[in-house]
C-alpha atoms as a PDB file:
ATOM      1  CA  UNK A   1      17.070  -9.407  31.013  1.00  0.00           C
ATOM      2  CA  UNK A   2      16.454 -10.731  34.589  1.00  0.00           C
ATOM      3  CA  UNK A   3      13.207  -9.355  36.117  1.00  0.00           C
ATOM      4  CA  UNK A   4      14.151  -5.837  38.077  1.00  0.00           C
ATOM      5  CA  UNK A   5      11.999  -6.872  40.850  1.00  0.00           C
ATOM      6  CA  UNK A   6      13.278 -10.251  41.560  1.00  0.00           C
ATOM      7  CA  UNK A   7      16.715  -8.888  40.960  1.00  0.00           C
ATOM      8  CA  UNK A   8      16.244  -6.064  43.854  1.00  0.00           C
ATOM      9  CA  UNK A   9      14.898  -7.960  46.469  1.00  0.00           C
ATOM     10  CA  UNK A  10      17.395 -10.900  46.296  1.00  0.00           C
ATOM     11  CA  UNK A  11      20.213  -8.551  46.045  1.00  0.00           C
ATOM     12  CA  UNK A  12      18.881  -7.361  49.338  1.00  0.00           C
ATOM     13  CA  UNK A  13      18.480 -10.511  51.264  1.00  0.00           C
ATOM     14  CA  UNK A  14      15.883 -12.161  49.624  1.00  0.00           C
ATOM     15  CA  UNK A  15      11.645 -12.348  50.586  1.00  0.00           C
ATOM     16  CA  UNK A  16      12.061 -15.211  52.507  1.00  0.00           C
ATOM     17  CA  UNK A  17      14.639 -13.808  55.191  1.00  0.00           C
ATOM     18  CA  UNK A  18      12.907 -10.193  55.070  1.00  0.00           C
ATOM     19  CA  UNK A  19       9.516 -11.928  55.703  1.00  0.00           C
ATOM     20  CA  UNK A  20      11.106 -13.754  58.672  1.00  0.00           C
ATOM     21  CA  UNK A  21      11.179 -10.463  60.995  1.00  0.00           C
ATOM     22  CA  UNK A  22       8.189  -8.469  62.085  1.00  0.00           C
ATOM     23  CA  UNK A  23       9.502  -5.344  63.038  1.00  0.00           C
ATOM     24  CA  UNK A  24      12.884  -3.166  62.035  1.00  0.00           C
ATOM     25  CA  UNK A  25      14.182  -0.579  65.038  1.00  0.00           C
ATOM     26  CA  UNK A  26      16.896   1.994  64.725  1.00  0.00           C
ATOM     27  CA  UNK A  27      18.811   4.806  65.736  1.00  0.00           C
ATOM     28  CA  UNK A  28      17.880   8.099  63.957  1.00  0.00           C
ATOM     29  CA  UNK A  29      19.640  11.001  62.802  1.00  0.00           C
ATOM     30  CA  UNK A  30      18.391  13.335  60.678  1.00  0.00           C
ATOM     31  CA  UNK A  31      19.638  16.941  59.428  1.00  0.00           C
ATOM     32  CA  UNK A  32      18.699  18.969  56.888  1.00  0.00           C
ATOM     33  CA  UNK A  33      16.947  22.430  55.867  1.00  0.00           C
ATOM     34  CA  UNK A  34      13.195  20.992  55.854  1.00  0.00           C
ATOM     35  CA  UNK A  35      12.901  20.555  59.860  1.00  0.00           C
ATOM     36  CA  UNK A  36      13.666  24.166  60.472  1.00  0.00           C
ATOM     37  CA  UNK A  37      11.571  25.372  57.542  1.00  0.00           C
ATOM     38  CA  UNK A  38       8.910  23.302  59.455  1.00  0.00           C
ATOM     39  CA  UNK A  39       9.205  24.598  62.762  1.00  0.00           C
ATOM     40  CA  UNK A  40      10.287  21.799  64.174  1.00  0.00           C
ATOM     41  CA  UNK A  41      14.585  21.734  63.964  1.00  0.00           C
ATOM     42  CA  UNK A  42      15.273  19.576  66.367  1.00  0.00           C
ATOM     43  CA  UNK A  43      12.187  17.599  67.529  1.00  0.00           C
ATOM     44  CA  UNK A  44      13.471  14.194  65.407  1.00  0.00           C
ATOM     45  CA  UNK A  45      17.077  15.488  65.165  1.00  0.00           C
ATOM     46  CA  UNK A  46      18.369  12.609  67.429  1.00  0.00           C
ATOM     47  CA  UNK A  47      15.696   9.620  67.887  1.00  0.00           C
ATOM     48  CA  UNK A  48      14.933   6.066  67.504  1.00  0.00           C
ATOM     49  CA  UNK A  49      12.679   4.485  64.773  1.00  0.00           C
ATOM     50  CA  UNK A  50      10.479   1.595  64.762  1.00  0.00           C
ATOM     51  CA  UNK A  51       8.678   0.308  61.755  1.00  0.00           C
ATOM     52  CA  UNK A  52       6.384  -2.727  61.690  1.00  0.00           C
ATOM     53  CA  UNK A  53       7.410  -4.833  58.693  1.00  0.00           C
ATOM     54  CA  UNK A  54       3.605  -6.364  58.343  1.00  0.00           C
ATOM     55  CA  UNK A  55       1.642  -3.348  57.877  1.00  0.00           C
ATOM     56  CA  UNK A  56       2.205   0.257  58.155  1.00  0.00           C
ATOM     57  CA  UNK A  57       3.068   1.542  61.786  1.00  0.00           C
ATOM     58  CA  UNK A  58       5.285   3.426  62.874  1.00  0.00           C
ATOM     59  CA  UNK A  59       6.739   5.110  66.057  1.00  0.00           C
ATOM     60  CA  UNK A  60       9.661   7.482  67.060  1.00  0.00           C
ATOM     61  CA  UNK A  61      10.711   8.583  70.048  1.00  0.00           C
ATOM     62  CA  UNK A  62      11.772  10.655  71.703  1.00  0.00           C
ATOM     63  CA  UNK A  63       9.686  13.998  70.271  1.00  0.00           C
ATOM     64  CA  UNK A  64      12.537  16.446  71.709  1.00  0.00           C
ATOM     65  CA  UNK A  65      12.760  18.024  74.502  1.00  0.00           C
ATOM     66  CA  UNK A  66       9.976  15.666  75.922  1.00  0.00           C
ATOM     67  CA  UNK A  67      10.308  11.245  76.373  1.00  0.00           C
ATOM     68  CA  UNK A  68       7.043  11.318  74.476  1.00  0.00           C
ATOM     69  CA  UNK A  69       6.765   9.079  71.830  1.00  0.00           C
ATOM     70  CA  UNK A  70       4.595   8.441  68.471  1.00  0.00           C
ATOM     71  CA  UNK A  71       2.584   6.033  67.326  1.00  0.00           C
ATOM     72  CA  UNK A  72       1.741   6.763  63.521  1.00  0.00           C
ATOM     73  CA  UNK A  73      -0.777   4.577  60.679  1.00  0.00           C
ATOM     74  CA  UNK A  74      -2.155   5.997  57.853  1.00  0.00           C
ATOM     75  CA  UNK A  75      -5.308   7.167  59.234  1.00  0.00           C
ATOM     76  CA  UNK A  76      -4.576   8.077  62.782  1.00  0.00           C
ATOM     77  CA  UNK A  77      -1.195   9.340  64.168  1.00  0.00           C
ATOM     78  CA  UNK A  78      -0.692  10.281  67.868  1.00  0.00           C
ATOM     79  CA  UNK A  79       1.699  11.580  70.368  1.00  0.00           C
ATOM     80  CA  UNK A  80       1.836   9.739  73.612  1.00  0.00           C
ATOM     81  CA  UNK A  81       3.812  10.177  77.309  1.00  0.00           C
ATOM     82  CA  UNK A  82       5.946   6.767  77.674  1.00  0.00           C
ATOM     83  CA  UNK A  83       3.081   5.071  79.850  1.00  0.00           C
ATOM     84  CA  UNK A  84       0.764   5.610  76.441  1.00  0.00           C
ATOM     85  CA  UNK A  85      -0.897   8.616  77.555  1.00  0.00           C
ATOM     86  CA  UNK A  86      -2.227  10.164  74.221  1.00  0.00           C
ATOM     87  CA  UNK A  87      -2.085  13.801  74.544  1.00  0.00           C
ATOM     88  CA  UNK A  88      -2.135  14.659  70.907  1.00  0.00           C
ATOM     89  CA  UNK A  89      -4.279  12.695  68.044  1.00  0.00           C
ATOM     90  CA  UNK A  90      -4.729  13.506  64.265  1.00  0.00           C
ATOM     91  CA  UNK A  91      -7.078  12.085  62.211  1.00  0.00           C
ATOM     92  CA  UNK A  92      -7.371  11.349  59.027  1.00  0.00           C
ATOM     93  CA  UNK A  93      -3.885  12.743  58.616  1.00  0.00           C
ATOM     94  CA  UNK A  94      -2.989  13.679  54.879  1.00  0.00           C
ATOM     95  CA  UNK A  95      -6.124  16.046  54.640  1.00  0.00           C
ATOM     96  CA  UNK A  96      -4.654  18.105  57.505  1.00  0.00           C
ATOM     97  CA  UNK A  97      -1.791  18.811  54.879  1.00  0.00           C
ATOM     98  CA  UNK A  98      -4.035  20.171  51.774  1.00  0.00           C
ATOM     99  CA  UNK A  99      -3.095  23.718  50.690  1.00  0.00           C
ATOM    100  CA  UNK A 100       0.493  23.042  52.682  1.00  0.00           C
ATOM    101  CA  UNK A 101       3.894  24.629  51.172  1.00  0.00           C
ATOM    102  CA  UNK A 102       7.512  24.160  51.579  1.00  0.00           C
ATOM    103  CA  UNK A 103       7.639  26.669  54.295  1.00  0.00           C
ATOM    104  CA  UNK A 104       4.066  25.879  56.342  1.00  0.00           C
ATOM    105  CA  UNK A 105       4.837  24.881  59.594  1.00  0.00           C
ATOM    106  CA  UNK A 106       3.810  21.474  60.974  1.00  0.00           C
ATOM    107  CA  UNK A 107       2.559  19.915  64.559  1.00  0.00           C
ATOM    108  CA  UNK A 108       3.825  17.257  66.206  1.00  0.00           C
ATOM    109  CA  UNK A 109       1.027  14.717  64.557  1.00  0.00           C
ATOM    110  CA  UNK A 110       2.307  16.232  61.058  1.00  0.00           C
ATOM    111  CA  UNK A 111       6.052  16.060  61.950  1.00  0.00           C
ATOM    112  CA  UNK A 112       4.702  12.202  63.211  1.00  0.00           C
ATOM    113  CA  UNK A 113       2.947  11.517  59.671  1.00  0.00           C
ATOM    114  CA  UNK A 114       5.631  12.504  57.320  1.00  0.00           C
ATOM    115  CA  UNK A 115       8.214  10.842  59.488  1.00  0.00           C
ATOM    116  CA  UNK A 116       5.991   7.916  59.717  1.00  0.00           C
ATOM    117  CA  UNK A 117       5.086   7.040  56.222  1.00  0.00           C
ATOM    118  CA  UNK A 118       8.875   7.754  54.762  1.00  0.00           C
ATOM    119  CA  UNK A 119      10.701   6.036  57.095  1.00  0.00           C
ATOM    120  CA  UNK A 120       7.953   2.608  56.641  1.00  0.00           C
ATOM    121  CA  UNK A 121       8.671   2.921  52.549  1.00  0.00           C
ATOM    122  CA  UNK A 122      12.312   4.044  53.612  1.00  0.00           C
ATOM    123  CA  UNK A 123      12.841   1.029  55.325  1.00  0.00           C
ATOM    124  CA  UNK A 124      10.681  -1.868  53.614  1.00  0.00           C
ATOM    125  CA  UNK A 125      12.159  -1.156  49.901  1.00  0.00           C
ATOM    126  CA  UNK A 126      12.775  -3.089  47.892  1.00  0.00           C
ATOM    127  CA  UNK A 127      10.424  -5.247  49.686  1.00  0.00           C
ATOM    128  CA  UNK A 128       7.680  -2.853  49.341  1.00  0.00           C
ATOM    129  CA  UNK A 129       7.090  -3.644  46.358  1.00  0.00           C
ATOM    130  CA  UNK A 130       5.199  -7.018  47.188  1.00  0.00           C
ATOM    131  CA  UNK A 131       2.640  -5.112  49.036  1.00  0.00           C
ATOM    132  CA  UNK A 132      -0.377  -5.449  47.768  1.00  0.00           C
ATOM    133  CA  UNK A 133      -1.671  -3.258  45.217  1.00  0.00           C
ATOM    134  CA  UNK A 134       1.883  -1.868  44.238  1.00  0.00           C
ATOM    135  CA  UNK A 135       2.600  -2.149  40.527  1.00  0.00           C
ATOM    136  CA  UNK A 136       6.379  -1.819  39.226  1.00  0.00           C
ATOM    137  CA  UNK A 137       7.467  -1.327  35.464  1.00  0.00           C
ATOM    138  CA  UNK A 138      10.970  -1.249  34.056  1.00  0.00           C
ATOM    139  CA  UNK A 139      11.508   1.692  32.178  1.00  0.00           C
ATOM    140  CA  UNK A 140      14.526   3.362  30.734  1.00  0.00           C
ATOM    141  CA  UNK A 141      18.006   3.458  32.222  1.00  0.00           C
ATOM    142  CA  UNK A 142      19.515   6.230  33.335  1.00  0.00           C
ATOM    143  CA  UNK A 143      23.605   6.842  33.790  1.00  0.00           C
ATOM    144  CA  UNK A 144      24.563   9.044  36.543  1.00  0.00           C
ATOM    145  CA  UNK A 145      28.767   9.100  37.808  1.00  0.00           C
ATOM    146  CA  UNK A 146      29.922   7.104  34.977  1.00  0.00           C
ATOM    147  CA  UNK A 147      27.176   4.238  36.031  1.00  0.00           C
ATOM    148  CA  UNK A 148      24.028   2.570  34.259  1.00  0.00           C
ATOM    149  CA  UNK A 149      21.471   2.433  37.340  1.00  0.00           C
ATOM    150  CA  UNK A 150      17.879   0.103  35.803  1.00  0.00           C
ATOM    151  CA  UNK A 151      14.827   1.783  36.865  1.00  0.00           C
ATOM    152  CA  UNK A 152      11.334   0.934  37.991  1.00  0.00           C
ATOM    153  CA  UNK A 153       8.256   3.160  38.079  1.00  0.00           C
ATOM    154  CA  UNK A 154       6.055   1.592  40.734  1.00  0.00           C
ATOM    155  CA  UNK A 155       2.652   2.926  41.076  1.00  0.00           C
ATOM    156  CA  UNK A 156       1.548   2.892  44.720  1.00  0.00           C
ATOM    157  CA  UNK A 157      -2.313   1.936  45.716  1.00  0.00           C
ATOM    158  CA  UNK A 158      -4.014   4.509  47.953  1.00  0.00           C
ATOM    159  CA  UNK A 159      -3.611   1.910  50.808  1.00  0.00           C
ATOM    160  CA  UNK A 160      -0.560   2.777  51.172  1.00  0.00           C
ATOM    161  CA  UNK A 161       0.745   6.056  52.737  1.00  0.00           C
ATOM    162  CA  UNK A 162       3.936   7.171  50.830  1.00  0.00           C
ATOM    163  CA  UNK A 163       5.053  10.581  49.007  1.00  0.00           C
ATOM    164  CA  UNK A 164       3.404  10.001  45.831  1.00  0.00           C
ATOM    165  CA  UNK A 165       1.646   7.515  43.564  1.00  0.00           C
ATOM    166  CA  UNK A 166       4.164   7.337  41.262  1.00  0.00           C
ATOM    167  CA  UNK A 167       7.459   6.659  42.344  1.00  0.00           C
ATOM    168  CA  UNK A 168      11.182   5.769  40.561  1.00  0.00           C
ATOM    169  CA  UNK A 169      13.776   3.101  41.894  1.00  0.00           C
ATOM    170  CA  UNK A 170      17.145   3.233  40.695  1.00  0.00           C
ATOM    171  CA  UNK A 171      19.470   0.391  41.107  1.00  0.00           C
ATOM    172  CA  UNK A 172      23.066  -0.867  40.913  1.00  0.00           C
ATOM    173  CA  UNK A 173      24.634  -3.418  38.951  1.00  0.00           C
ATOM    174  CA  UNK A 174      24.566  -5.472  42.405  1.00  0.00           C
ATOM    175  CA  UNK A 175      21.018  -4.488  41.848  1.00  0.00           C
ATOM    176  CA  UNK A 176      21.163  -2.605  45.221  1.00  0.00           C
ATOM    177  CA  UNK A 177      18.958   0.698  45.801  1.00  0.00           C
ATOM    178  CA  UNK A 178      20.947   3.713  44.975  1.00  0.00           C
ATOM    179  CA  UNK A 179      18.460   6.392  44.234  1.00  0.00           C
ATOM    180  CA  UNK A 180      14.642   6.942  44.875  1.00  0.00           C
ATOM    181  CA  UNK A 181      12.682  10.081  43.287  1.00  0.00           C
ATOM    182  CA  UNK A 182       8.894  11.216  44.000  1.00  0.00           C
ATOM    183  CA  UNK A 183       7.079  14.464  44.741  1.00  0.00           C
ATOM    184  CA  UNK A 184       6.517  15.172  48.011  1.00  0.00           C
ATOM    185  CA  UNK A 185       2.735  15.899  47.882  1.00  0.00           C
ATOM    186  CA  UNK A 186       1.916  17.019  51.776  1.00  0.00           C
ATOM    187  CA  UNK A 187       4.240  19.948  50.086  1.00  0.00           C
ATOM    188  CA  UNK A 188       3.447  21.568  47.216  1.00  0.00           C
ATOM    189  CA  UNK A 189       4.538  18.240  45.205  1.00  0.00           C
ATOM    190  CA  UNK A 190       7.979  19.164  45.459  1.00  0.00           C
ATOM    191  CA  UNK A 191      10.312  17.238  43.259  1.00  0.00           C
ATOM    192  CA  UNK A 192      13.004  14.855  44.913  1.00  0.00           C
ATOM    193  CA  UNK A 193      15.779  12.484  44.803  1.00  0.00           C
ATOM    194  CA  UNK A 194      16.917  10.224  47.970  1.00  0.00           C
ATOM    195  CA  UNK A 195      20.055   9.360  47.045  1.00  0.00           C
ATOM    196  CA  UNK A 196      21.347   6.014  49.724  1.00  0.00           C
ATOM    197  CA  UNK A 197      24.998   5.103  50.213  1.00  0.00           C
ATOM    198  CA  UNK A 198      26.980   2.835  52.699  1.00  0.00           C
ATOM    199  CA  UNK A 199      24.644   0.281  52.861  1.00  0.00           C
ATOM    200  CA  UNK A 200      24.942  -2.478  56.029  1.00  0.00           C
ATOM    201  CA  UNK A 201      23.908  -6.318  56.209  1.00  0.00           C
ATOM    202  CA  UNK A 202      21.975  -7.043  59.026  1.00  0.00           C
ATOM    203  CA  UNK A 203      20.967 -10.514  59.755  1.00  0.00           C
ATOM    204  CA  UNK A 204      21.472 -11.066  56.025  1.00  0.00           C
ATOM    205  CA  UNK A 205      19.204  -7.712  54.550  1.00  0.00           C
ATOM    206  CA  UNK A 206      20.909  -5.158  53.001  1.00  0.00           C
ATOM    207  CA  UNK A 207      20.238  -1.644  54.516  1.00  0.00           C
ATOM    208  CA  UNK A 208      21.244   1.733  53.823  1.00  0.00           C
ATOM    209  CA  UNK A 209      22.882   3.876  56.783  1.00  0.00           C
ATOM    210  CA  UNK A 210      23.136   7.027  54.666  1.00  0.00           C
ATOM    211  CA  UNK A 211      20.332   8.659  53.069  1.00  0.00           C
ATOM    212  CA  UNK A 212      20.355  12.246  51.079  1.00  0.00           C
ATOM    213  CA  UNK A 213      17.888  13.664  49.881  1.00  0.00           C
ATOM    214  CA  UNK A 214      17.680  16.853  47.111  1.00  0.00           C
ATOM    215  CA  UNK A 215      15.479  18.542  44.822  1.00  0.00           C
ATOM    216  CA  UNK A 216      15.371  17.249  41.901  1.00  0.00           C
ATOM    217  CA  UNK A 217      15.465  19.760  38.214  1.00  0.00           C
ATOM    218  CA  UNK A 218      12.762  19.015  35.368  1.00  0.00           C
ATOM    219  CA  UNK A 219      15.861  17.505  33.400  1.00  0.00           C
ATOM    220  CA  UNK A 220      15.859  14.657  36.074  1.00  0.00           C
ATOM    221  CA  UNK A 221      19.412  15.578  37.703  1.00  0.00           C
ATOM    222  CA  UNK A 222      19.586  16.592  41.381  1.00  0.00           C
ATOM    223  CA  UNK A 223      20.364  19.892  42.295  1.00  0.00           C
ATOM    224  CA  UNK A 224      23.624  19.644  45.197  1.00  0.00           C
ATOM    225  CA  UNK A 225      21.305  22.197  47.531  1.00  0.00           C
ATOM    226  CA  UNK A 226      19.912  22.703  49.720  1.00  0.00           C
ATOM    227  CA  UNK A 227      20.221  19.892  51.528  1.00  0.00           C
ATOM    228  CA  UNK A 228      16.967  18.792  51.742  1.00  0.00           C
ATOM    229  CA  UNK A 229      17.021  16.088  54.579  1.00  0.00           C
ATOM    230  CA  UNK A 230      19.911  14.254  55.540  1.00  0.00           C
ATOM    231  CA  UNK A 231      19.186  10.708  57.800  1.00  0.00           C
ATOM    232  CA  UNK A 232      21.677   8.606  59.093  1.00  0.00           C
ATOM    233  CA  UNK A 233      20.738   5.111  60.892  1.00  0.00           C
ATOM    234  CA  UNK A 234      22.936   2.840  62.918  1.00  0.00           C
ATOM    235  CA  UNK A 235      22.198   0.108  65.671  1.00  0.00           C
ATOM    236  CA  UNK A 236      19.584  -1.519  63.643  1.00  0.00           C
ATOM    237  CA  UNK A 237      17.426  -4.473  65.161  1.00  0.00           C
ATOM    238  CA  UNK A 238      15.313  -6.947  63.508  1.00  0.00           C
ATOM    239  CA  UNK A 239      12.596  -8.840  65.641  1.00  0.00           C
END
């Protein structure tokens, strides 16, 4: 059996290409029950995303209702006016989460954080999983609507700012991403599954434009709500 890793990122456009590009921008919307259960409903409802493809910053913009935009890493995360005022900073980030539920409310920084760290592993699988640090394993198939998806458990190093350590990647025959399940730690470790459809070439790498995400039952099968988050992408840009 061909290696799973191998197989993934050539199926979406290969190392070579993907490392040609430094950085991936978007437009961004999202829906979902999470942003209201965080305060913050509308804030990254409609927005643009930019994600460095070389190391882990991101920034979206704008933070509704102001032009402000963010500027997020793993240790520091700001908010800043469009001339790069800073007029909010969080450090050391993921601490500011401990003790954090479903339904705790989150700042701007937070909103900033969460937003920054899923969209970078969003947007860099299956090429993530060259980073550094990050270990993938084949393990047992799973069939879901009549198909066989492979799957990889990839272990995540704690360089890396992502949802948990351990993580699953589900994939295609074409050996394209169709599913992605973790726990959302900053939460109460709430199990999900991402779920990515209608997937776009651009400049030969395979993206997804659709992206929903539920929980996800002990027995491994999604419940169909709530709707956790829903994020759609279109105009993408590689530079």
């Amino acid at each position: 059996m061909t290696n799973l890793v191998e197989t993934a990122i050539e199926a979406h456009g290969g190392m070579e290409r993907f490392s040609r590009f430094s950085f991936l921008t978007a437009k961004l919307h999202q829906g979902g029950v999470l942003w209201g259960l965080k305060g913050k409903a509308t804030v990254l409802e409609d927005c643009h995303v930019k994600v460095d493809l070389k190391r882990e910053w991101v920034s979206h913009w704008p933070f509704s209702p102001t032009n402000n935009k963010s500027a997020f890493t793993p240790d520091r995360v700001t908010i800043e006016t469009p001339a790069g005022e800073v007029v909010e900073e969080l450090l050391n980030p993921r601490a500011s989460f401990d003790g954090y539920e479903m339904e705790t409310h989150w700042s701007n920084p937070q909103v900033a954080y969460f937003s920054g760290y899923t969209m970078w592993t969003y947007l860099t699988s299956p090429f993530i999983l060259k980073q550094p640090g990050v270990v993938s394993e084949e393990v047992e198939s799973w069939n879901e609507n009549g198909e066989t998806w492979r799957r990889l458990r990839v272990t995540f190093p704690a360089s890396i700012a992502t949802h948990s350590t351990v993580q699953s990647f589900y994939y295609n025959a074409d050996g394209i991403l169709v599913r992605h399940d973790y726990e959302v730690d900053i939460q109460g470790k709430n199990a999900a599954a991402r779920y990515l459809t209608d997937p776009v070439k651009v400049e030969g790498i395979t993206l997804p434009s659709k992206m929903r995400i539920f929980p996800r039952q002990p027995d491994n099968t999604p419940l169909s709500e709530p709707l956790i988050v829903s994020v759609d992408l279109s105009g993408f840009h590689f530079e």
